[in-house]
Short mmCIF file of C-alpha atoms in Angstrom, two decimals:
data_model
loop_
_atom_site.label_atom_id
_atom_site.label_comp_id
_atom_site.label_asym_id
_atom_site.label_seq_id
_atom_site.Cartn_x
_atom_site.Cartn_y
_atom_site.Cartn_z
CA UNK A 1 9.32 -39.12 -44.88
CA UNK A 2 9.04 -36.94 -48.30
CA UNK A 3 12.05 -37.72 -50.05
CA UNK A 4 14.70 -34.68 -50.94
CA UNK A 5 13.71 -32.43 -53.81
CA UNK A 6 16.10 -32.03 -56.84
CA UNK A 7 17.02 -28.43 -57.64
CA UNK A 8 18.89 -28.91 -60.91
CA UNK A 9 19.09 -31.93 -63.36
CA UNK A 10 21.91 -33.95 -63.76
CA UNK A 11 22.77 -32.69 -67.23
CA UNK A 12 23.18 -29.26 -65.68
CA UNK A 13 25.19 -30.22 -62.56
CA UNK A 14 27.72 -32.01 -64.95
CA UNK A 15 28.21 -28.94 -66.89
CA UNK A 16 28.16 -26.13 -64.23
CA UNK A 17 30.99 -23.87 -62.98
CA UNK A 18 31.05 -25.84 -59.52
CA UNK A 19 31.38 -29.13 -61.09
CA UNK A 20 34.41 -28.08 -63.29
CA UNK A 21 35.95 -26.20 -60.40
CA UNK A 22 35.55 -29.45 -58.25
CA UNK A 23 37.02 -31.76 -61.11
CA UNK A 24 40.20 -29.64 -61.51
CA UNK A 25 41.02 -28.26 -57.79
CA UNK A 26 41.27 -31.20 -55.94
CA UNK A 27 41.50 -30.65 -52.06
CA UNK A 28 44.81 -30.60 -50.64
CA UNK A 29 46.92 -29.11 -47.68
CA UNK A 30 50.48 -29.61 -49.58
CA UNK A 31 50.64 -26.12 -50.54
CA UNK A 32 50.13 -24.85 -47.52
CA UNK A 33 52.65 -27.61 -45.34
CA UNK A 34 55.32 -25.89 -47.50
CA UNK A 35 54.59 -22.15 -46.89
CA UNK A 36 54.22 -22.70 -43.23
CA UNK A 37 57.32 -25.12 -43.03
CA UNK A 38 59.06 -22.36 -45.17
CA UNK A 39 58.20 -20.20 -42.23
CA UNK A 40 58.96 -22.44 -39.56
CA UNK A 41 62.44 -22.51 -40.67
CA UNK A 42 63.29 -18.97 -41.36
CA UNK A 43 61.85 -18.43 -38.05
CA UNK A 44 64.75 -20.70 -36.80
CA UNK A 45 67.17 -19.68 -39.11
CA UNK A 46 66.82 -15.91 -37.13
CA UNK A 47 69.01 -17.34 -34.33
CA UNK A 48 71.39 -19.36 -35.75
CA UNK A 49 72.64 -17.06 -39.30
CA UNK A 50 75.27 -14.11 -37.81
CA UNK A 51 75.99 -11.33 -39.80
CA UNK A 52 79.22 -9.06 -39.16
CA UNK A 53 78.39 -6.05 -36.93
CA UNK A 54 81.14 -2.82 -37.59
CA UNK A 55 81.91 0.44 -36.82
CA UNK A 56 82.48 3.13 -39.25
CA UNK A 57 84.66 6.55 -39.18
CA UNK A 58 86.41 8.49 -40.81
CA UNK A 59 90.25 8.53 -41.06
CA UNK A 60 93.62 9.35 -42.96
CA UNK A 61 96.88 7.55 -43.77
CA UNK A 62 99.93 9.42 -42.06
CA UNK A 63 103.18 8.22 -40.61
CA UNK A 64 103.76 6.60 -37.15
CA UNK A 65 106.01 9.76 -35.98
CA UNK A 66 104.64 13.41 -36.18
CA UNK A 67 106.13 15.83 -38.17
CA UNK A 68 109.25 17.57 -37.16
CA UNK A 69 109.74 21.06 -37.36
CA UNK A 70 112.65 22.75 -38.48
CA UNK A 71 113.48 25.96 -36.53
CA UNK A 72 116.89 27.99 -36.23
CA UNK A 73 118.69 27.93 -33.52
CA UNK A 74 120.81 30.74 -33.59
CA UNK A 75 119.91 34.29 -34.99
CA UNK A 76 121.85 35.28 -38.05
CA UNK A 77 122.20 35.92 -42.29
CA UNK A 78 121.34 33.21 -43.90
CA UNK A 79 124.53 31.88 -45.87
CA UNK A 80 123.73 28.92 -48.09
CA UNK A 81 119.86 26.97 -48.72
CA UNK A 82 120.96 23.35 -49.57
CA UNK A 83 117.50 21.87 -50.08
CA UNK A 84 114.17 22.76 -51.78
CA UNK A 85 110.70 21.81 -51.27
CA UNK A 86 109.43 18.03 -51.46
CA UNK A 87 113.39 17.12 -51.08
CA UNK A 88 114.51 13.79 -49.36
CA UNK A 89 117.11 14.32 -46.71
CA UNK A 90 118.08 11.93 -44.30
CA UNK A 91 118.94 12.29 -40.43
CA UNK A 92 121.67 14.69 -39.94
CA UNK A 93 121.67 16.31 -43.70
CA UNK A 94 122.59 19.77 -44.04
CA UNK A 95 119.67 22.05 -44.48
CA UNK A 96 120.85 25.62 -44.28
CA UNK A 97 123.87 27.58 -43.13
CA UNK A 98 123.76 30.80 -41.25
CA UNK A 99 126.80 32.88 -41.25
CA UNK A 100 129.29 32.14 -38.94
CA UNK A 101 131.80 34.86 -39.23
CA UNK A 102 132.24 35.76 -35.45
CA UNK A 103 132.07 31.92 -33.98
CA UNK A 104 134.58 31.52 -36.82
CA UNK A 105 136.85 33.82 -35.35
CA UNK A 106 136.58 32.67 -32.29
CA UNK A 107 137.25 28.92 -32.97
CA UNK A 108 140.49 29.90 -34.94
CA UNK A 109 141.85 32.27 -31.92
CA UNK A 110 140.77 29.47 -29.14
CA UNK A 111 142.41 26.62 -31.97
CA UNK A 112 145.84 29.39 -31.79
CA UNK A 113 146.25 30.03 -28.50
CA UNK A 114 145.54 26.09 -28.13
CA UNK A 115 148.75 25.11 -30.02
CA UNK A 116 150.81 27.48 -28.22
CA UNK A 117 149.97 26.17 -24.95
CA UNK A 118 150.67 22.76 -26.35
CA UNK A 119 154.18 24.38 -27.91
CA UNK A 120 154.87 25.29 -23.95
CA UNK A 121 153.58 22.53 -22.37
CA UNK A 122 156.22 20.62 -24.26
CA UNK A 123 159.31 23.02 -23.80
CA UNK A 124 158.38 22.77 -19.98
CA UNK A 125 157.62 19.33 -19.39
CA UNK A 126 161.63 19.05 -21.62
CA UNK A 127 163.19 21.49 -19.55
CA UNK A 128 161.52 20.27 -16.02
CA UNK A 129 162.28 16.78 -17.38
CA UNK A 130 166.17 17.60 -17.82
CA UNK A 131 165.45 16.03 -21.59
CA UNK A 132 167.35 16.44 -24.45
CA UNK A 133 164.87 17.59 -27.18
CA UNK A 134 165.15 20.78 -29.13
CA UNK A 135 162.50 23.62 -27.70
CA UNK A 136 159.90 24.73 -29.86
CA UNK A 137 159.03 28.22 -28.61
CA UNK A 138 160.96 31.39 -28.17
CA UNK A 139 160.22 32.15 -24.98
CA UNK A 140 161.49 29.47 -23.37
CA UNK A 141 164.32 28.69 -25.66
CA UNK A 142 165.57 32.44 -24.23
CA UNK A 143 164.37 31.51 -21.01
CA UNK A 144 166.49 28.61 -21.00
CA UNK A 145 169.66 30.16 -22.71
CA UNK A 146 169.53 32.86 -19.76
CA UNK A 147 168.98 30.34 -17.31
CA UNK A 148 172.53 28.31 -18.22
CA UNK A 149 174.02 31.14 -18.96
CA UNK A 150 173.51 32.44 -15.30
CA UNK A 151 174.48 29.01 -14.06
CA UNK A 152 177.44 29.14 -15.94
CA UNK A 153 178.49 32.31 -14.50
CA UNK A 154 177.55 30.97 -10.79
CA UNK A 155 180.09 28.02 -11.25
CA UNK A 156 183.04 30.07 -12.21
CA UNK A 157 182.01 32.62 -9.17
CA UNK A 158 182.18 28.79 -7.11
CA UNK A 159 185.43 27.61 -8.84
CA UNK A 160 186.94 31.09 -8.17
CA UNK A 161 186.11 30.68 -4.22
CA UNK A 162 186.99 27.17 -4.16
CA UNK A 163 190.46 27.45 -4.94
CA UNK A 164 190.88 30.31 -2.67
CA UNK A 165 189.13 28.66 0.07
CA UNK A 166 191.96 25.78 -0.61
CA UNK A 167 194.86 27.71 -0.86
CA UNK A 168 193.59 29.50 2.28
CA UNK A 169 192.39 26.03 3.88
CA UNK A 170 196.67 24.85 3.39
CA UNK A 171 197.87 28.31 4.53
CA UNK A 172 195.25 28.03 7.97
CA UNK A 173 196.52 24.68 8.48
CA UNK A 174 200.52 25.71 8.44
CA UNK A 175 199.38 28.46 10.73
CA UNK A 176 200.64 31.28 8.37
CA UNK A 177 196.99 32.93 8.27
CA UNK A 178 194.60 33.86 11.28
CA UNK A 179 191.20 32.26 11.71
CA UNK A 180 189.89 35.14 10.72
CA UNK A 181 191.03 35.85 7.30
CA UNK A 182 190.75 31.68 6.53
CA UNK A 183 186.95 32.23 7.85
CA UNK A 184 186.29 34.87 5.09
CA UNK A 185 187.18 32.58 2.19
CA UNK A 186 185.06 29.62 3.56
CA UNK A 187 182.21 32.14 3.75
CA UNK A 188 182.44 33.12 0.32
CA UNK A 189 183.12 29.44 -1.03
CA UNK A 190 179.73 28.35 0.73
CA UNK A 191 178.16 31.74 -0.55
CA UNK A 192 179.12 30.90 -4.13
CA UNK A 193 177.48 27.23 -3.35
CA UNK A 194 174.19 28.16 -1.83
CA UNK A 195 173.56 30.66 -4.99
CA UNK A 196 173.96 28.04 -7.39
CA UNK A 197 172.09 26.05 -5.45
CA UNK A 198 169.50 28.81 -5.20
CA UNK A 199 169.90 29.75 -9.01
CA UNK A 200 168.66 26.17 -9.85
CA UNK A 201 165.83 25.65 -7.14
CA UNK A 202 164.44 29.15 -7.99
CA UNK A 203 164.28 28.49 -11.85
CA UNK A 204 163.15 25.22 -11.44
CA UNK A 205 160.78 25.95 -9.36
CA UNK A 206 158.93 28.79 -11.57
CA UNK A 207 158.93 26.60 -14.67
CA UNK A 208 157.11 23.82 -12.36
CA UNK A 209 154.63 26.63 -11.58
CA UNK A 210 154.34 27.62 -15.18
CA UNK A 211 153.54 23.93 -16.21
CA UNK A 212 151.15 23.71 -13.94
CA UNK A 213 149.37 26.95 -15.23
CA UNK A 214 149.61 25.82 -18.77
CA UNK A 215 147.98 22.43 -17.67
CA UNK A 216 144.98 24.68 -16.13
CA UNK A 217 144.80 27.19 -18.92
CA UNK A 218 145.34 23.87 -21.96
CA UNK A 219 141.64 21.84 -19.73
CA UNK A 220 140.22 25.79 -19.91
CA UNK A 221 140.70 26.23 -23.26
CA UNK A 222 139.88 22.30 -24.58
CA UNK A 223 136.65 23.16 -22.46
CA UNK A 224 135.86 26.51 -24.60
CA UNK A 225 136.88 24.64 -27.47
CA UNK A 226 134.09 22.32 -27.43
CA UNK A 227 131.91 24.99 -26.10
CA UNK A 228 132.65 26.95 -29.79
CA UNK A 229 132.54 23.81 -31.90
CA UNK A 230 128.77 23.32 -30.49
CA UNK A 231 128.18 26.89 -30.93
CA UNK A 232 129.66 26.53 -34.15
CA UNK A 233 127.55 23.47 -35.21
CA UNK A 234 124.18 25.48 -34.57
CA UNK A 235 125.22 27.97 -37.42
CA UNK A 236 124.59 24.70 -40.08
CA UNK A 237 120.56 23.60 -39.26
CA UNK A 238 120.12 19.94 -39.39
CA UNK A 239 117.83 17.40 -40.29
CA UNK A 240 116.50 16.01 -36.98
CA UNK A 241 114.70 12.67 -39.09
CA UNK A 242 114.94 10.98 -42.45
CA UNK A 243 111.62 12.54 -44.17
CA UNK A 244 110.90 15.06 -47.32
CA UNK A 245 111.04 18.34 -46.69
CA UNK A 246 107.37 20.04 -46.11
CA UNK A 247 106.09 23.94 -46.20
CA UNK A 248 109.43 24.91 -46.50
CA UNK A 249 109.71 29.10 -45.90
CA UNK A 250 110.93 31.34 -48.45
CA UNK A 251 114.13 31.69 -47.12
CA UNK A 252 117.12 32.22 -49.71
CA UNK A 253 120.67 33.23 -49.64
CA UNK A 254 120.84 36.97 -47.52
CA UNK A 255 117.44 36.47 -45.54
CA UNK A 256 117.79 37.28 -41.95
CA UNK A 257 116.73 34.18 -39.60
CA UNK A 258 115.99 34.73 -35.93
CA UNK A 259 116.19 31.82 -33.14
CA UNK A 260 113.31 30.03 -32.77
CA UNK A 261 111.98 30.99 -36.24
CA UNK A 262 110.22 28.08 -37.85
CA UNK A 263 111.19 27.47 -41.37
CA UNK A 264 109.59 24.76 -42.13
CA UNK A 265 108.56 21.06 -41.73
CA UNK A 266 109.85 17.44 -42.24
CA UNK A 267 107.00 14.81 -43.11
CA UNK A 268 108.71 11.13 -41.66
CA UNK A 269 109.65 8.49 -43.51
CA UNK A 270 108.38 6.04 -41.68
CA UNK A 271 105.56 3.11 -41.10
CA UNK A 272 102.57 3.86 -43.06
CA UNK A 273 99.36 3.71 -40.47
CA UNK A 274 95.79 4.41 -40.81
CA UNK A 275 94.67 6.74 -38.09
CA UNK A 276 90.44 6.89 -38.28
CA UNK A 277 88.48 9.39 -35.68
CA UNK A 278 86.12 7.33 -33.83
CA UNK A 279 82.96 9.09 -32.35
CA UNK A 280 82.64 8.45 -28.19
CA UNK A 281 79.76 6.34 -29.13
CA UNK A 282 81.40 4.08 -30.93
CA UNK A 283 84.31 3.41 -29.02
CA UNK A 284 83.11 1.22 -26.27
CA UNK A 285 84.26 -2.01 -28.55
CA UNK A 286 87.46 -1.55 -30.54
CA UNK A 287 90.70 -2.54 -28.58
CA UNK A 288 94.00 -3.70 -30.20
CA UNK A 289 93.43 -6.34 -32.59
CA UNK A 290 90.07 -5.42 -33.76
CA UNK A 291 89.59 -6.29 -37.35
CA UNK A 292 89.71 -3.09 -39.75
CA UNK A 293 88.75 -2.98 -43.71
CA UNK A 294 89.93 0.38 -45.42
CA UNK A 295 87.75 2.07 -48.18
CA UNK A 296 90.29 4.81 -49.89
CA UNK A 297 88.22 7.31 -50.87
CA UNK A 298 91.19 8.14 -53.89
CA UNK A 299 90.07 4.63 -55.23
CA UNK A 300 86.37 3.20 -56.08
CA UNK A 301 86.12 0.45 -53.69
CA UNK A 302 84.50 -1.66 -56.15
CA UNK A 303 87.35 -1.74 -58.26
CA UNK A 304 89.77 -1.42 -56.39
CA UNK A 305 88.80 -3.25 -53.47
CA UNK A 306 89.92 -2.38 -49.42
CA UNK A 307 92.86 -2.57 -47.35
CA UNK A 308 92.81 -4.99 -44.61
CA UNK A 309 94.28 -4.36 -40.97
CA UNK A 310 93.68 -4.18 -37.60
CA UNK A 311 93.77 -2.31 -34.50
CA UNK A 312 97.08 -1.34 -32.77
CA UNK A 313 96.41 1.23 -30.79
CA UNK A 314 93.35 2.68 -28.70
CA UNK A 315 93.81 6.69 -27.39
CA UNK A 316 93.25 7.03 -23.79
CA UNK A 317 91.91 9.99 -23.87
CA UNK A 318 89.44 11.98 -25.70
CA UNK A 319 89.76 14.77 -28.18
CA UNK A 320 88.39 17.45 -29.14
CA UNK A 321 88.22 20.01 -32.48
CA UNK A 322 86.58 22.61 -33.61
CA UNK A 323 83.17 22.03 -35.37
CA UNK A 324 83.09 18.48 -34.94
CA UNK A 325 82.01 16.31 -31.82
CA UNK A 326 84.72 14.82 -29.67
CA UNK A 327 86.29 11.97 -31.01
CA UNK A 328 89.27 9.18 -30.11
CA UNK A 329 92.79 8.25 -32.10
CA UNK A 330 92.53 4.56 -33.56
CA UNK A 331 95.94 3.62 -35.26
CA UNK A 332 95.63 0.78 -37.50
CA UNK A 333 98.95 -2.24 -38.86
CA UNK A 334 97.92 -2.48 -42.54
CA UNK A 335 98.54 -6.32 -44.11
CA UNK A 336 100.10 -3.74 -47.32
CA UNK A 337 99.36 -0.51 -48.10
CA UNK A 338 98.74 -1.77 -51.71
CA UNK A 339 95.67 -2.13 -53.75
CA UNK A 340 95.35 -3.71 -57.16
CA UNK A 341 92.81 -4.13 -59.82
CA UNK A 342 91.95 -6.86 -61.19
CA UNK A 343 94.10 -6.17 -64.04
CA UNK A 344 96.98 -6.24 -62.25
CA UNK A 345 97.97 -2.84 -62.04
CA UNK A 346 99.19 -1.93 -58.39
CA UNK A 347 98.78 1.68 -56.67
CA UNK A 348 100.01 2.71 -53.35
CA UNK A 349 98.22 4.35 -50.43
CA UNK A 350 100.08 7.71 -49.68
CA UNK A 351 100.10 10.12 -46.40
CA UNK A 352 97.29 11.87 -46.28
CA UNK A 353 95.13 10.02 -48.23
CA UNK A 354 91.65 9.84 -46.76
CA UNK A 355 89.71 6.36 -45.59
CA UNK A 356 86.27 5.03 -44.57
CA UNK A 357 87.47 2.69 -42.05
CA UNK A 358 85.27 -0.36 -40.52
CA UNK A 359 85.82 -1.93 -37.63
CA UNK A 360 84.17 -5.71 -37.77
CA UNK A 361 83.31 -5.84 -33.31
CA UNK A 362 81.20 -8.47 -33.11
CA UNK A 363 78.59 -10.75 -34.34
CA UNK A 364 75.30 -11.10 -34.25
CA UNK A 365 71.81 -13.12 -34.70
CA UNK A 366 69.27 -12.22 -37.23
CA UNK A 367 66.88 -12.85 -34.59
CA UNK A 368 69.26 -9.98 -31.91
CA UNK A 369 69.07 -7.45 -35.01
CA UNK A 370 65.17 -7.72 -35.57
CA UNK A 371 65.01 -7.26 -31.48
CA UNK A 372 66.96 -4.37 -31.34
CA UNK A 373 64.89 -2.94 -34.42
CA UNK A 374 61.45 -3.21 -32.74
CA UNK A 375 63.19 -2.32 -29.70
CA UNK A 376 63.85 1.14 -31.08
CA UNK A 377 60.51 1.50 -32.48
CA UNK A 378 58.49 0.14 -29.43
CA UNK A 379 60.81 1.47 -26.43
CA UNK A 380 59.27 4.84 -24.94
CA UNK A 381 63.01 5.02 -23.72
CA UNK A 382 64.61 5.11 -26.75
CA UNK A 383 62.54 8.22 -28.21
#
């Protein structure tokens, strides 16, 4: 067997490119262990690390209750303006008086004829009540005057036929009159009683009527009384809530108001809340409770940092605006509606600020995120 044939000599081999190579690149697989354990264990990793998934919209601060308007309720001059734009009033404030010159009248004729009633309501109920006490109106102090004066004269009239009935009744008895002339005195003695009777009944007997009238006409009256003071309290326009005054008309001293009119608005004072517009896609997630983080878009984030919250309450319905898709109402509970740099310095979050709200639903693998991703891109049915 010819034995192998030497292409190079030894003092070449030990100096070629292969032989240095060979000397300083030793054969090993440790490299490569590492890179495909590195691999192995993001690979795991995708279903095991969760990232937060969230939802974001659009939204504004404003308070819990809507805006009240302020309208007139009565038609009229305008009299007095008692607040100004941006002003603070509280529930029940004064905002504007319309003249009241006619209900005015009114109340102080009903308030008149009220006391007089009341003046004859007591002279009745005194003289029905066979009282003592001094009467306070005319009428019925003449009234009353007449009344004893005619009883007066009815009691003479009966003293007059009483003695003659007597001295008659003595004379009948000795027999020196007839029956007939003794009958004509008794006649008139019980005439004389039955109209002083009568005088008393009759008299008596009106003023009861009368009091019962002025009862009637006094609840009448009270009645129209309160009717007026309502009437009466529409002439001064109220605050309905505490709030600021808002878009306030130009309405001064001699403009002419007419009810219904709006003349202007009152912003609440109230809870602050975060109200964001979430699209119909988005919505199928978020119910009370939901995690929220606020971006003001007054303030850089970065600096400034978000608001934290969360849900409190989901619209059940949809809505709808012009130029802009349909949407639903999230209201959001702040933690505090107060962000701070890292300085210290503190601002305030205001109504009608705007925000990027998002809404942290759920969580979710690496490994569910890269699925949905080729998902979208492989999917005929989500072209």
């Amino acid at each position: 067997m010819q034995a192998p044939t030497q292409i190079f000599p030894a003092g070449v081999i030990e100096n070629s490119v292969e032989k240095h190579f060979h000397d300083y690149h030793p054969r090993t697989k440790a490299i490569y262990l590492a890179l495909l354990a590195a691999v192995f264990i993001a690979f795991i990793a995708l279903f095991f690390i969760k990232v937060d998934i969230s939802v974001r919209s659009a939204g504004a601060f404003r308070s819990v209750a809507e805006r009240s308007e302020i309208r007139a309720s009565v038609s009229g001059v305008v009299e007095t303006v008692l607040v100004t734009e941006n002003h603070a009033v509280k529930a029940g404030q004064p905002l504007l008086k319309v003249n009241a010159q006619q209900v005015n009248e009114k109340s102080t004729l009903e308030s008149n004829h009220y006391s007089e009633l009341q003046a004859q309501l007591h002279d009745l109920e005194i003289i029905t009540g066979n009282s003592e006490a001094t009467l306070v109106t005319r009428m019925y102090r003449q009234q009353y005057s007449l009344y004893q004066q005619r009883i007066t004269d009815a009691r003479m009239k009966l003293n007059v036929a009483l003695r003659a009935y007597n001295r008659y009744a003595a004379l009948y008895k000795g027999k020196v009159v007839s029956t007939g002339e003794f009958e004509k005195y008794e006649y008139e003695k019980n005439a004389a009683e039955s109209e002083l009777s009568l005088i008393k009944q009759q008299q008596i007997s009106q003023w009861h009527g009368e009091l019962t009238a002025i009862r009637l006409q006094l609840q009448e009256v009270k009645a129209s009384r309160l009717v007026t003071a309502q009437e009466k309290g529409l002439y001064t326009i109220t605050a309905p809530v505490n709030g600021y005054i808002q878009q306030l008309k130009g309405i001064q001293a001699g403009s002419f108001v007419s009810a219904g009119e709006l003349l202007g608005e009152i912003t609440p004072d109230s809870t602050l809340i975060a109200e964001a517009y979430v699209a119909t896609r988005d919505i199928g997630l978020l119910k009370a409770g939901t995690p929220v983080r606020m971006q003001v878009d007054a303030f850089d984030y970065n600096s400034w940092g978000v608001l934290s919250g969360t849900v409190q309450e989901v619209s059940q319905d949809v809505f709808t605006a012009e130029g802009r898709a349909p949407f639903f109402k999230v209201r959001c509970r702040m933690q505090s509606p107060t962000l701070q740099l890292r300085s210290g310095y503190k601002a305030q979050v205001k109504k009608g600020m705007t925000l990027q709200a998002r809404f942290l639903v759920t969580q979710r693998t690496l490994y569910q995120l890269l699925y949905d991703r080729i998902d979208d891109w492989l999917n005929p049915n989500n072209a």
